[in-house]
PDB file of C-alpha atoms in Angstrom:
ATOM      1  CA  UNK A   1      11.629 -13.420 -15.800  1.00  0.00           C
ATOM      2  CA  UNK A   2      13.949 -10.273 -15.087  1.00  0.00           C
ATOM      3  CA  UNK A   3      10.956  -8.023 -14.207  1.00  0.00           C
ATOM      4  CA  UNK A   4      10.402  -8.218 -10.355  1.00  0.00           C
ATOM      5  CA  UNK A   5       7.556  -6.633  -8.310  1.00  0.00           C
ATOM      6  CA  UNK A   6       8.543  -4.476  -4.956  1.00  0.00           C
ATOM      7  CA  UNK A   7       7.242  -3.926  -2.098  1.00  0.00           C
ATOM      8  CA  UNK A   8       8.248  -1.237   0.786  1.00  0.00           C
ATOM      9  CA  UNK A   9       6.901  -0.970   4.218  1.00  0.00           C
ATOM     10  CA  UNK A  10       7.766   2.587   6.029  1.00  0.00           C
ATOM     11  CA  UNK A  11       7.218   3.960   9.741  1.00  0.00           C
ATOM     12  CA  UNK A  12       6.148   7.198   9.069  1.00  0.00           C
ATOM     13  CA  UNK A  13       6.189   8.239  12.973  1.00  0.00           C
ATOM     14  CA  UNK A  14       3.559  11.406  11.521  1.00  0.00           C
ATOM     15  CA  UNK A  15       0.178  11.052  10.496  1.00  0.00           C
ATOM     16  CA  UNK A  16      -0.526  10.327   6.544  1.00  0.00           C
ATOM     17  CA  UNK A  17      -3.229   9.526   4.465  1.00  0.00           C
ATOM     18  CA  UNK A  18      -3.678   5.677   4.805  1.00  0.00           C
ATOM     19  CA  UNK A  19      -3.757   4.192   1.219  1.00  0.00           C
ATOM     20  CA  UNK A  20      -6.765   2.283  -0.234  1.00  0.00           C
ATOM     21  CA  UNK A  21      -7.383  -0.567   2.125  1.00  0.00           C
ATOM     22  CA  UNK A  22      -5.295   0.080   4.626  1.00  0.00           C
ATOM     23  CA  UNK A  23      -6.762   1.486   8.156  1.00  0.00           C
ATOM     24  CA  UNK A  24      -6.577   4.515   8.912  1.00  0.00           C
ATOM     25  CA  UNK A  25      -4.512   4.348  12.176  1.00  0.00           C
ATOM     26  CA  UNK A  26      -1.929   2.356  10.732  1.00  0.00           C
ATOM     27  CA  UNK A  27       1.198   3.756  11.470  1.00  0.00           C
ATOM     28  CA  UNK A  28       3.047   1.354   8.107  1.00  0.00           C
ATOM     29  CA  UNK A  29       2.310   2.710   4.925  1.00  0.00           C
ATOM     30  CA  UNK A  30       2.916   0.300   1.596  1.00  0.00           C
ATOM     31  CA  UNK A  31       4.426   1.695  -1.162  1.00  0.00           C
ATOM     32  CA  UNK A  32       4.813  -0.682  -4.818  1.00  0.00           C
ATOM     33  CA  UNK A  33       6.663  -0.403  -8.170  1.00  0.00           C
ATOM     34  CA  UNK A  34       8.610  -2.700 -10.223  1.00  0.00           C
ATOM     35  CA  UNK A  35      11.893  -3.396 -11.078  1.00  0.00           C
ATOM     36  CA  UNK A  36      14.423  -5.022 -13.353  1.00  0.00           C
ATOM     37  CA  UNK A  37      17.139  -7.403 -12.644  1.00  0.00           C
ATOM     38  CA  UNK A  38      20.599  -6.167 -14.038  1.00  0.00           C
ATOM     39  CA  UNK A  39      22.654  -8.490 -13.577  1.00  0.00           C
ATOM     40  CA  UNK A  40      23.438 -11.580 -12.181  1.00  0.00           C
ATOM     41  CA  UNK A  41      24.469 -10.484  -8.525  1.00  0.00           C
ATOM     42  CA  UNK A  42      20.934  -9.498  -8.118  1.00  0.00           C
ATOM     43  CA  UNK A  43      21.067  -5.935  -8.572  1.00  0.00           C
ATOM     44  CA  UNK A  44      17.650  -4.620  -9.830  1.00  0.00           C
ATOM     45  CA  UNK A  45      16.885  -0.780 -11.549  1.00  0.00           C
ATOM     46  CA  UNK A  46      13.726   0.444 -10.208  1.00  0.00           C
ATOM     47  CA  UNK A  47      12.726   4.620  -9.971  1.00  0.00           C
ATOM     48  CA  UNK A  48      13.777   6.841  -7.775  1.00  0.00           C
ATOM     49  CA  UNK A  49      10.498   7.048  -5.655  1.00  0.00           C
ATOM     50  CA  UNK A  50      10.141   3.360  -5.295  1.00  0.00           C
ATOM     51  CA  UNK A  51      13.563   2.621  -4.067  1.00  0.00           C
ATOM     52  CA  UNK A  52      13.770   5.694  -1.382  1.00  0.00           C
ATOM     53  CA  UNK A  53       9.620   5.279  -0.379  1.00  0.00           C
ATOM     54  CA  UNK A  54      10.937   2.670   2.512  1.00  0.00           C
ATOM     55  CA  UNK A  55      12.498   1.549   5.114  1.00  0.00           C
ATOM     56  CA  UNK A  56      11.352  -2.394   4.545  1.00  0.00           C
ATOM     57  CA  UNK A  57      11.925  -3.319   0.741  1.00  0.00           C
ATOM     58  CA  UNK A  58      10.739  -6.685  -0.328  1.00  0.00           C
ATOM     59  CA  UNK A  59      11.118  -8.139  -3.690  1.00  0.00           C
ATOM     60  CA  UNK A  60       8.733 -10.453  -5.469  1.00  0.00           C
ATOM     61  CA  UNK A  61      10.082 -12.735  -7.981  1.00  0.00           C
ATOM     62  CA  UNK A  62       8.005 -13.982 -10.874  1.00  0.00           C
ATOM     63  CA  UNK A  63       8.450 -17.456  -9.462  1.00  0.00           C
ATOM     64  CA  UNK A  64       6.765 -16.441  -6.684  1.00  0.00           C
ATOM     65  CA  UNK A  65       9.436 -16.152  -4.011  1.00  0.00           C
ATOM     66  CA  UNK A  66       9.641 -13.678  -2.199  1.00  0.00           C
ATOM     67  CA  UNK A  67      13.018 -11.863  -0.491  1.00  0.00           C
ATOM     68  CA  UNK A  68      13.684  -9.245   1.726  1.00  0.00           C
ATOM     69  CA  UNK A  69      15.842  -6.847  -0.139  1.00  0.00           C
ATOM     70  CA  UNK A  70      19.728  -5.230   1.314  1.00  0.00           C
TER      71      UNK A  70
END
């Protein structure tokens, strides 16, 4: 139950690649990884490239909520 899965969203203000599914002129990109939950103040360890790949972060709980992460 510690392992969470994330979610970022990111204006990139520059034109990228879209990734798979995603149009082409969509000016969000989606980046995923996963994560553990440390401890109980809800601090989670995820890599380097997940946490810094956006501006939006969202966390998925394997409960199935789902919170907007600070």
């Amino acid at each position: 139950p510690a392992v969470v899965h994330i979610r970022t969203l990111t204006s990139t203000g520059m034109p990228t690649p879209a990734p798979k599914g995603k149009a082409a002129d969509d000016p969000r990109y989606s980046g995923e990884g996963s994560g553990i939950i440390v401890d109980s103040e809800g601090y989670i360890l995820t890599n380097h490239h997940v946490a810094l790949s956006g501006d939006d972060v969202w966390v998925k709980f394997v409960d199935g909520r789902i919170q907007h992460a600070e």
